[in-house]
Coordinates of C-alpha atoms and ligand atoms in Angstrom, one line a residue:
X1 CA -7.8 16.5 -51.6
X2 CA -6.2 19.3 -50.1
X3 CA -3.0 18.1 -48.2
X4 CA -4.2 18.1 -44.2
X5 CA -2.4 21.0 -42.5
X6 CA -0.4 20.4 -39.7
X7 CA 1.6 22.3 -36.9
X8 CA 3.8 20.5 -33.8
X9 CA 2.8 20.5 -30.2
X10 CA 4.9 20.8 -26.8
X11 CA 3.3 17.6 -24.6
X12 CA 3.7 19.3 -21.3
X13 CA 2.8 22.7 -21.5
X14 CA 0.9 23.2 -25.4
X15 CA 3.0 25.3 -27.4
X16 CA 2.2 25.4 -31.1
X17 CA 5.0 25.9 -33.7
X18 CA 5.3 25.2 -37.3
X19 CA 8.4 23.0 -36.9
X20 CA 9.7 20.5 -34.9
X21 CA 12.2 21.9 -31.7
X22 CA 13.8 19.5 -29.7
X23 CA 14.2 21.7 -26.5
X24 CA 10.6 24.0 -26.0
X25 CA 11.6 27.7 -26.3
X26 CA 8.7 27.8 -24.0
X27 CA 8.4 25.3 -21.0
X28 CA 12.4 24.1 -21.4
X29 CA 11.1 20.3 -22.0
X30 CA 12.9 18.2 -24.4
X31 CA 11.8 16.3 -26.8
X32 CA 8.4 16.6 -26.1
X33 CA 6.7 18.3 -29.9
X34 CA 4.6 15.8 -31.6
X35 CA 2.5 16.7 -34.8
X36 CA -0.9 16.9 -34.4
X37 CA -3.0 18.4 -37.3
X38 CA -4.2 21.7 -36.8
X39 CA -7.8 23.4 -35.6
X40 CA -9.8 24.9 -38.0
X41 CA -10.6 27.9 -37.2
X42 CA -11.8 27.9 -33.5
X43 CA -14.4 30.6 -33.0
X44 CA -15.8 31.4 -29.7
X45 CA -18.0 30.0 -28.1
X46 CA -20.5 32.8 -26.9
X47 CA -19.1 35.6 -29.0
X48 CA -20.4 38.3 -25.8
X49 CA -17.8 41.0 -25.1
X50 CA -18.0 41.7 -21.7
X51 CA -16.6 44.3 -19.1
X52 CA -13.5 44.5 -18.4
X53 CA -12.6 44.3 -14.0
X54 CA -11.5 46.7 -12.2
X55 CA -8.3 45.8 -9.4
X56 CA -10.3 45.6 -5.9
X57 CA -9.3 45.2 -2.2
X58 CA -9.8 41.5 -0.8
X59 CA -10.9 43.5 1.8
X60 CA -14.3 44.2 0.1
X61 CA -14.7 41.1 -1.8
X62 CA -17.9 39.3 -0.6
X63 CA -18.1 35.4 -0.4
X64 CA -20.8 34.2 -1.5
X65 CA -21.2 31.2 0.9
X66 CA -21.6 28.7 -0.8
X67 CA -21.9 25.6 1.3
X68 CA -19.2 22.0 -0.6
X69 CA -22.1 19.5 -2.0
X70 CA -22.0 16.3 -0.3
X71 CA -20.1 13.7 -2.0
X72 CA -21.4 11.0 -0.2
X73 CA -18.9 9.0 0.3
X74 CA -16.5 10.1 3.9
X75 CA -14.2 9.2 2.0
X76 CA -14.4 11.2 -1.2
X77 CA -15.4 14.1 0.7
X78 CA -12.4 14.4 2.8
X79 CA -10.1 13.6 -0.2
X80 CA -11.8 16.9 -1.6
X81 CA -11.2 19.0 1.5
X82 CA -14.7 18.0 2.9
X83 CA -17.4 18.3 0.2
X84 CA -17.1 19.0 -3.4
X85 CA -16.9 22.8 -4.8
X86 CA -19.4 23.6 -6.9
X87 CA -17.4 25.4 -9.9
X88 CA -14.8 23.2 -9.3
X89 CA -12.6 21.1 -12.2
X90 CA -11.3 17.7 -10.9
X91 CA -9.3 15.3 -12.8
X92 CA -8.9 11.8 -11.4
X93 CA -5.8 9.9 -12.5
X94 CA -5.0 5.8 -12.3
X95 CA -4.3 3.3 -14.1
X96 CA -6.7 1.1 -16.7
X97 CA -8.6 -0.7 -14.2
X98 CA -8.2 0.5 -10.5
X99 CA -11.4 1.3 -10.4
X100 CA -12.0 4.9 -11.9
X101 CA -15.1 4.0 -13.1
X102 CA -16.9 2.1 -10.8
X103 CA -15.2 4.8 -8.0
X104 CA -17.5 7.5 -10.1
X105 CA -20.1 5.5 -11.3
X106 CA -20.5 4.1 -7.8
X107 CA -20.8 7.8 -7.0
X108 CA -23.3 9.0 -9.0
X109 CA -25.6 5.9 -8.2
X110 CA -25.3 6.3 -4.6
X111 CA -25.9 10.7 -4.7
X112 CA -29.9 11.3 -5.1
X113 CA -30.4 15.0 -3.9
X114 CA -28.2 16.1 -6.8
X115 CA -28.8 15.8 -10.7
X116 CA -25.9 14.1 -12.3
X117 CA -25.6 13.2 -15.8
X118 CA -22.8 10.1 -16.4
X119 CA -21.5 11.1 -20.0
X120 CA -19.0 7.6 -20.7
X121 CA -17.2 7.7 -24.0
X122 CA -15.8 3.9 -23.6
X123 CA -18.4 2.3 -22.0
X124 CA -22.0 1.1 -23.4
X125 CA -25.8 1.5 -21.8
X126 CA -25.8 -1.8 -21.5
X127 CA -22.8 -2.1 -20.0
X128 CA -23.1 1.1 -18.2
X129 CA -26.7 -0.9 -17.0
X130 CA -25.1 -4.2 -16.0
X131 CA -22.2 -1.9 -13.4
X132 CA -25.0 -0.5 -11.8
X133 CA -26.5 -3.7 -10.9
X134 CA -22.9 -5.2 -9.4
X135 CA -23.1 -2.3 -7.6
X136 CA -26.3 -1.6 -6.3
X137 CA -28.2 2.1 -5.0
X138 CA -30.8 3.3 -6.3
X139 CA -29.3 6.0 -8.8
X140 CA -32.7 7.6 -9.6
X141 CA -31.1 11.1 -10.3
X142 CA -28.0 9.5 -12.2
X143 CA -28.7 9.9 -15.6
X144 CA -26.4 8.2 -18.5
X145 CA -25.2 9.4 -21.5
X146 CA -23.1 7.8 -23.9
X147 CA -21.2 10.2 -26.2
X148 CA -18.0 10.9 -27.3
X149 CA -19.0 13.9 -29.0
X150 CA -18.5 17.3 -27.5
X151 CA -20.7 19.6 -28.5
X152 CA -23.3 17.1 -28.4
X153 CA -22.7 16.9 -24.7
X154 CA -22.3 20.5 -23.7
X155 CA -26.1 20.2 -25.9
X156 CA -27.4 17.6 -23.1
X157 CA -25.8 19.6 -20.1
X158 CA -27.9 23.0 -21.3
X159 CA -31.1 20.8 -21.6
X160 CA -30.7 18.3 -19.1
X161 CA -29.5 21.2 -16.7
X162 CA -27.8 18.7 -14.2
X163 CA -26.2 19.5 -10.4
X164 CA -23.4 17.1 -11.2
X165 CA -21.3 16.1 -14.5
X166 CA -19.2 13.4 -14.8
X167 CA -16.8 12.6 -18.2
X168 CA -15.4 9.2 -18.5
X169 CA -13.0 9.9 -20.2
X170 CA -11.0 13.1 -20.7
X171 CA -8.8 11.0 -23.9
X172 CA -11.9 9.5 -25.3
X173 CA -14.5 13.3 -25.5
X174 CA -13.0 15.1 -29.2
X175 CA -14.8 18.5 -30.6
X176 CA -16.2 18.3 -34.5
X177 CA -14.6 21.9 -34.8
X178 CA -11.1 20.7 -34.0
X179 CA -9.1 17.7 -37.3
X180 CA -8.0 15.5 -35.2
X181 CA -8.5 11.8 -32.8
X182 CA -9.5 12.2 -29.8
X183 CA -6.8 11.5 -27.0
X184 CA -4.1 14.1 -29.0
X185 CA -3.0 16.8 -27.4
X186 CA -5.6 18.9 -29.0
X187 CA -8.8 17.5 -28.1
X188 CA -8.0 17.4 -24.6
X189 CA -6.5 20.1 -23.8
X190 CA -9.5 22.2 -26.3
X191 CA -12.3 20.1 -24.6
X192 CA -11.2 20.6 -21.3
X193 CA -10.8 24.2 -22.4
X194 CA -14.8 23.4 -23.4
X195 CA -15.5 22.2 -19.8
X196 CA -13.5 24.7 -17.9
X197 CA -15.6 27.5 -19.3
X198 CA -18.8 25.4 -18.3
X199 CA -18.1 24.3 -15.0
X200 CA -17.2 28.2 -14.1
X201 CA -20.1 29.8 -16.1
X202 CA -22.9 27.7 -14.6
X203 CA -21.0 26.8 -10.9
X204 CA -21.3 23.6 -11.4
X205 CA -18.3 21.0 -10.5
X206 CA -17.3 18.8 -13.2
X207 CA -15.4 15.3 -12.1
X208 CA -12.7 13.7 -15.9
X209 CA -11.5 10.5 -16.0
X210 CA -8.2 10.5 -17.4
X211 CA -5.9 8.0 -18.6
X212 CA -2.4 7.6 -17.3
X213 CA 0.6 6.6 -20.0
X214 CA 3.3 4.4 -19.2
X215 CA 5.6 6.6 -16.8
X216 CA 2.4 7.0 -14.6
X217 CA 1.4 11.0 -15.7
X218 CA -2.2 11.8 -16.3
X219 CA -2.3 11.5 -20.1
X220 CA -2.2 14.3 -22.9
X221 CA -0.6 17.7 -22.2
X222 CA 0.6 18.2 -19.0
X223 CA -0.9 21.4 -18.7
X224 CA -4.0 20.0 -18.4
X225 CA -3.1 19.8 -14.2
X226 CA -2.5 23.2 -14.3
X227 CA -6.0 24.6 -16.3
X228 CA -8.3 22.0 -13.6
X229 CA -8.7 23.3 -9.6
X230 CA -7.9 19.2 -7.9
X231 CA -6.0 16.3 -9.0
X232 CA -6.5 13.5 -7.9
X233 CA -4.5 9.9 -8.3
X234 CA -6.5 6.3 -7.9
X235 CA -3.5 3.9 -7.3
X236 CA -3.2 0.7 -6.1
X237 CA -2.4 -3.1 -6.5
X238 CA -4.5 -4.5 -8.8
X239 CA -3.8 -7.9 -7.0
X240 CA -4.3 -6.4 -3.9
X241 CA -7.6 -5.4 -3.0
X242 CA -7.2 -2.5 -1.3
X243 CA -6.9 1.5 -3.4
X244 CA -5.9 5.0 -2.2
X245 CA -7.5 7.7 -4.2
X246 CA -4.8 10.8 -3.5
X247 CA -5.0 14.3 -3.9
X248 CA -2.1 16.0 -5.5
X249 CA -3.0 18.7 -6.4
X250 CA -6.2 21.5 -4.8
X251 CA -7.0 24.6 -4.8
X252 CA -9.7 24.1 -2.4
X253 CA -8.0 21.4 0.4
X254 CA -4.9 20.2 1.6
X255 CA -2.9 18.0 -0.6
X256 CA -2.2 15.2 2.0
X257 CA -5.3 13.8 2.5
X258 CA -6.3 10.2 1.5
X259 CA -9.0 8.3 1.1
X260 CA -9.1 4.1 1.7
X261 CA -11.3 1.9 -0.2
X262 CA -11.1 -2.1 -0.6
X263 CA -12.5 -3.7 -4.0
X264 CA -15.1 -5.5 -3.6
X265 CA -17.5 -7.9 -5.7
X266 CA -19.8 -5.3 -5.0
X267 CA -18.5 -2.2 -6.0
X268 CA -16.2 0.0 -3.3
X269 CA -16.4 -0.1 0.1
X270 CA -14.9 2.3 1.6
X271 CA -12.0 1.7 5.2
X272 CA -12.3 3.4 8.0
X273 CA -10.3 2.9 10.2
X274 CA -6.9 1.6 7.6
X275 CA -5.2 0.8 11.0
X276 CA -7.1 -2.4 11.3
X277 CA -6.4 -3.5 7.6
X278 CA -3.1 -3.1 7.9
X279 CA -1.8 -4.7 11.0
X280 CA -1.7 -8.2 10.5
X281 CA -3.3 -10.1 12.4
X282 CA -1.7 -13.5 13.7
X283 CA -0.3 -13.9 17.4
X284 CA 3.0 -15.3 15.6
X285 CA 5.7 -12.8 17.4
X286 CA 8.2 -12.8 13.7
X287 CA 10.8 -11.6 13.6
X288 CA 11.2 -8.3 11.6
X289 CA 7.9 -7.2 11.6
X290 CA 7.9 -4.0 13.7
X291 CA 4.4 -1.5 14.4
X292 CA 4.7 2.5 13.4
X293 CA 3.0 5.0 14.0
X294 CA 2.4 7.2 10.6
X295 CA 0.2 10.4 9.6
X296 CA -1.3 10.3 6.3
X297 CA -3.1 14.1 6.3
X298 CA -4.7 14.1 9.1
X299 CA -5.2 10.9 10.3
X300 CA -3.1 8.6 12.3
X301 CA -2.4 5.3 10.9
X302 CA -1.4 2.1 12.6
X303 CA 1.2 0.3 9.6
X304 CA 3.5 -2.5 10.0
X305 CA 6.8 -2.5 8.8
X306 CA 8.5 -5.5 6.9
X307 CA 12.2 -6.2 6.9
X308 CA 14.2 -9.0 5.6
X309 CA 18.1 -8.8 5.6
X310 CA 20.7 -12.0 5.0
X311 CA 24.0 -12.4 3.8
X312 CA 24.6 -11.1 0.5
X313 CA 25.3 -13.1 -2.1
X314 CA 27.2 -11.8 -4.7
X315 CA 29.3 -9.3 -4.4
X316 CA 27.0 -6.3 -4.6
X317 CA 24.1 -6.0 -2.0
X318 CA 21.1 -5.4 -2.5
X319 CA 18.6 -3.0 -1.4
X320 CA 14.9 -3.1 -2.6
X321 CA 12.4 -1.3 -0.5
X322 CA 8.6 -1.5 -1.9
X323 CA 6.8 2.1 -0.2
X324 CA 9.7 3.8 1.5
X325 CA 12.7 5.9 -0.2
X326 CA 15.3 3.5 -1.4
X327 CA 17.9 6.2 -0.1
X328 CA 15.8 6.8 2.8
X329 CA 16.6 3.7 3.0
X330 CA 20.7 3.9 2.9
X331 CA 20.7 6.5 5.5
X332 CA 19.4 4.9 7.9
X333 CA 22.0 1.6 6.7
X334 CA 24.2 3.3 7.3
X335 CA 23.2 5.0 10.3
X336 CA 22.4 1.5 12.0
X337 CA 26.4 0.8 10.6
X338 CA 28.0 3.0 12.8
X339 CA 25.5 3.1 16.0
X340 CA 25.0 -0.9 16.1
X341 CA 27.4 -2.9 14.3
X342 CA 25.7 -3.6 11.4
X343 CA 27.4 -4.9 8.4
X344 CA 26.3 -3.0 5.8
X345 CA 28.7 -4.1 2.6
X346 CA 27.5 -8.3 3.4
X347 CA 24.5 -8.1 4.0
X348 CA 21.4 -7.8 1.2
X349 CA 18.4 -5.0 2.9
X350 CA 14.9 -6.1 1.1
X351 CA 11.9 -3.8 3.1
X352 CA 8.0 -4.0 2.4
X353 CA 5.4 -1.7 3.9
X354 CA 2.4 -3.4 3.9
X355 CA -0.8 -3.4 3.0
X356 CA 1.1 -1.4 -0.8
X357 CA 0.8 2.0 1.1
X358 CA 3.3 4.7 -0.1
X359 CA 5.2 6.3 3.3
X360 CA 6.7 9.3 2.9
X361 CA 6.8 10.3 7.1
X362 CA 9.7 10.4 8.0
X363 CA 8.2 9.4 11.5
X364 CA 8.7 5.6 10.3
X365 CA 12.5 6.5 10.6
X366 CA 13.2 4.1 13.6
X367 CA 10.4 1.8 13.1
X368 CA 12.2 1.1 9.9
X369 CA 15.6 -0.2 11.5
X370 CA 14.0 -1.8 14.6
X371 CA 12.8 -4.0 11.7
X372 CA 15.9 -4.4 9.6
X373 CA 17.6 -5.3 12.5
X374 CA 15.4 -8.0 14.5
X375 CA 15.4 -9.4 11.0
X376 CA 19.5 -9.3 11.2
X377 CA 19.2 -10.5 14.6
X378 CA 16.6 -12.7 14.1
X379 CA 15.0 -11.5 17.2
X380 CA 11.0 -9.9 17.4
X381 CA 10.3 -7.2 18.5
X382 CA 7.2 -7.8 21.3
X383 CA 3.8 -7.3 19.5
X384 CA 2.0 -4.8 21.6
X385 CA 4.7 -2.0 21.0
X386 CA 4.3 0.8 18.6
X387 CA 6.9 3.1 17.5
X388 CA 7.1 6.8 16.2
X389 CA 10.4 8.7 15.4
X390 CA 12.7 10.6 12.9
X391 CA 16.3 9.9 12.7
X392 CA 19.0 12.1 12.2
X393 CA 22.5 11.2 10.8
X394 CA 23.8 11.3 14.0
X395 CA 21.9 8.6 15.3
X396 CA 19.4 10.6 17.2
X397 CA 16.2 10.7 17.9
X398 CA 14.2 12.7 16.8
X399 CA 10.5 14.5 17.7
X400 CA 7.2 13.6 15.3
X401 CA 4.9 16.4 15.1
X402 CA 1.3 15.4 16.5
X403 CA 3.3 12.4 18.2
X404 CA -0.5 12.9 20.3
X405 CA -2.6 12.0 17.7
X406 CA -0.2 9.0 17.1
X407 CA -0.3 7.7 20.9
X408 CA -3.7 8.2 20.5
X409 CA -4.1 5.8 17.5
X410 CA -2.0 3.4 19.5
X411 CA -3.6 2.8 22.6
X412 CA -7.3 2.7 20.3
X413 CA -5.3 -0.5 19.2
X414 CA -4.7 -1.8 22.5
X415 CA -1.9 -2.0 21.9
X416 CA 0.7 -1.3 25.6
X417 CA 3.9 0.1 24.3
X418 CA 4.7 3.5 22.5
X419 CA 8.0 4.0 21.6
X420 CA 8.8 7.4 20.8
X421 CA 11.6 11.0 21.2
X422 CA 12.2 12.3 24.3
X423 CA 12.5 15.9 22.8
X424 CA 9.5 17.8 21.5
X425 CA 7.2 17.1 24.6
X426 CA 6.0 20.3 25.5
X427 CA 2.7 20.6 27.0
X428 CA 1.7 16.6 26.5
X429 CA 0.5 15.1 29.8
X430 CA 2.0 11.8 28.9
X431 CA 0.7 10.7 32.4
X432 CA -3.0 10.6 30.8
X433 CA -2.4 7.3 28.5
X434 CA -3.4 4.8 29.7
X435 CA -0.4 2.7 27.3
X436 CA 3.3 3.0 29.0
X437 CA 5.4 5.3 26.9
X438 CA 8.8 5.3 26.4
X439 CA 11.3 8.2 25.6
X440 CA 14.3 8.1 24.4
X441 CA 16.8 10.8 22.8
X442 CA 19.4 8.1 20.6
X443 CA 18.7 4.5 18.9
X444 CA 20.9 2.8 21.0
X445 CA 19.0 3.4 23.7
X446 CA 15.7 2.6 22.0
X447 CA 17.2 -0.8 20.7
X448 CA 17.7 -1.8 25.0
X449 CA 14.0 -1.4 25.3
X450 CA 13.2 -3.3 21.9
X451 CA 15.9 -6.4 22.6
X452 CA 16.8 -5.9 26.1
Ligands
TYD1 P1 -12.8 0.3 -13.2 O1 -14.0 1.1 -12.6 O2 -13.3 -0.1 -15.4 O3 -11.3 0.3 -14.0 P2 -10.8 2.1 -14.7 O4 -12.2 2.7 -15.0 O5 -10.5 2.3 -14.2 O6 -10.6 1.4 -16.1 O7 -12.7 -1.8 -12.6 C1 -12.5 -2.7 -13.2 C2 -12.1 -3.3 -12.2 O8 -13.0 -3.4 -10.8 C3 -12.3 -4.9 -13.5 O9 -10.9 -5.2 -13.4 C4 -13.5 -5.3 -12.7 C5 -13.0 -4.3 -11.1 N1 -14.5 -4.9 -10.0 C6 -14.9 -5.7 -9.2 O10 -14.1 -6.0 -8.8 N2 -16.2 -5.1 -8.7 C7 -17.2 -4.4 -9.1 O11 -18.3 -4.7 -8.7 C8 -17.1 -4.0 -10.6 C9 -18.1 -3.2 -11.1 C10 -15.2 -3.4 -10.7
MG2 MG1 -13.2 2.9 -16.9

């Protein structure tokens, strides 16, 4: 038997080389080459020649008014930027068992106005049926196809002519034209390219489910993320019921949108009012807990910031943070040391954002500081107060974006007081709110209000 020819491929950009290279000359990545069998002569899928396009004035281009497809899920529509764009390819990545298949199957079963083809290379028809029964939903227009050979899948697309396609997962699909096993760089790259071509030529949206590797990025070549139109990350703590769908790349919408779901025995339930679940409902007033008004995407969300401060048991004080940037916490603690006599080097500080959410909105700075101080002093912050403010290095409380929305959300959820920055309030009428708004310029003033 002839020896199988192999080549080296960069897992980052997909470039091919005859020998192993330490640093990819194309993308500059180190140690990214893997050895894989060479593709047999790849024929062009259509072989048709087309007319070369000519440059056009942007004003001359007509857009065919293409409505976005409604996914029947408020959260999914939002994350996609207002619905599914025809011809777009969406990659959904997430840890095993997080609920990617559940999310997609649930969507396929609920949408009855479009013909959906759910291609599974991972589960059998019986398994899918069992899952579908758990989830419920009519599924009158949902076809399942358990196959992993790309050529057969493309053939069925032509026969069935579905409106929306789901591939579960891209790592299990393989093309017969390529001589390597599914999940390898070449297979993933070529199968995605073929599916992408189908989506663009036929103007059909395709969802690709993707596995993620140990580092948390989507397994396969990094080019995969460049090729598709939208990348969604399905995240969450497996021990926690809440799941967050986040868009990390979107050619047709904002990337700061999130959708929140709760995993139940009957599938994923949408959470329309996240503030409600993220706030604890105990009546006790505890020290170290503060409610902050953040904005995720365009939605205001109230979240609980919890801190625990204790004397450092060992020489080095510990700093631990869940859901908040550790370096920013370090910066805030330094401000606290300067402004409130907090003895940084003698204290362990643990910070947690309740509900497993990750927050990057700087507006929770003031709440973080308040929670740390509250735990340190063992004096609770009143339960009816909500905070939004960014902290500068000098201890000034800086204004935050969309302050009116934050105040509105706090008022809606029954908070009596709101603490915000004194600055950036031009044109905002604070008297129209029932909630009492306190404005401060420095952290010291905020502490006076919180711990009078
Ligand atoms: P799954 O969609 O198979 O995850 P992925 O495709 O991302 O690997 O999700 C599986 C998990 O979801 C499994 O641990 C069981 C749980 N689950 C429920 O809690 N309720 C349900 O109705 C379903 C279908 C799954
Ligand atoms: Mg799955």
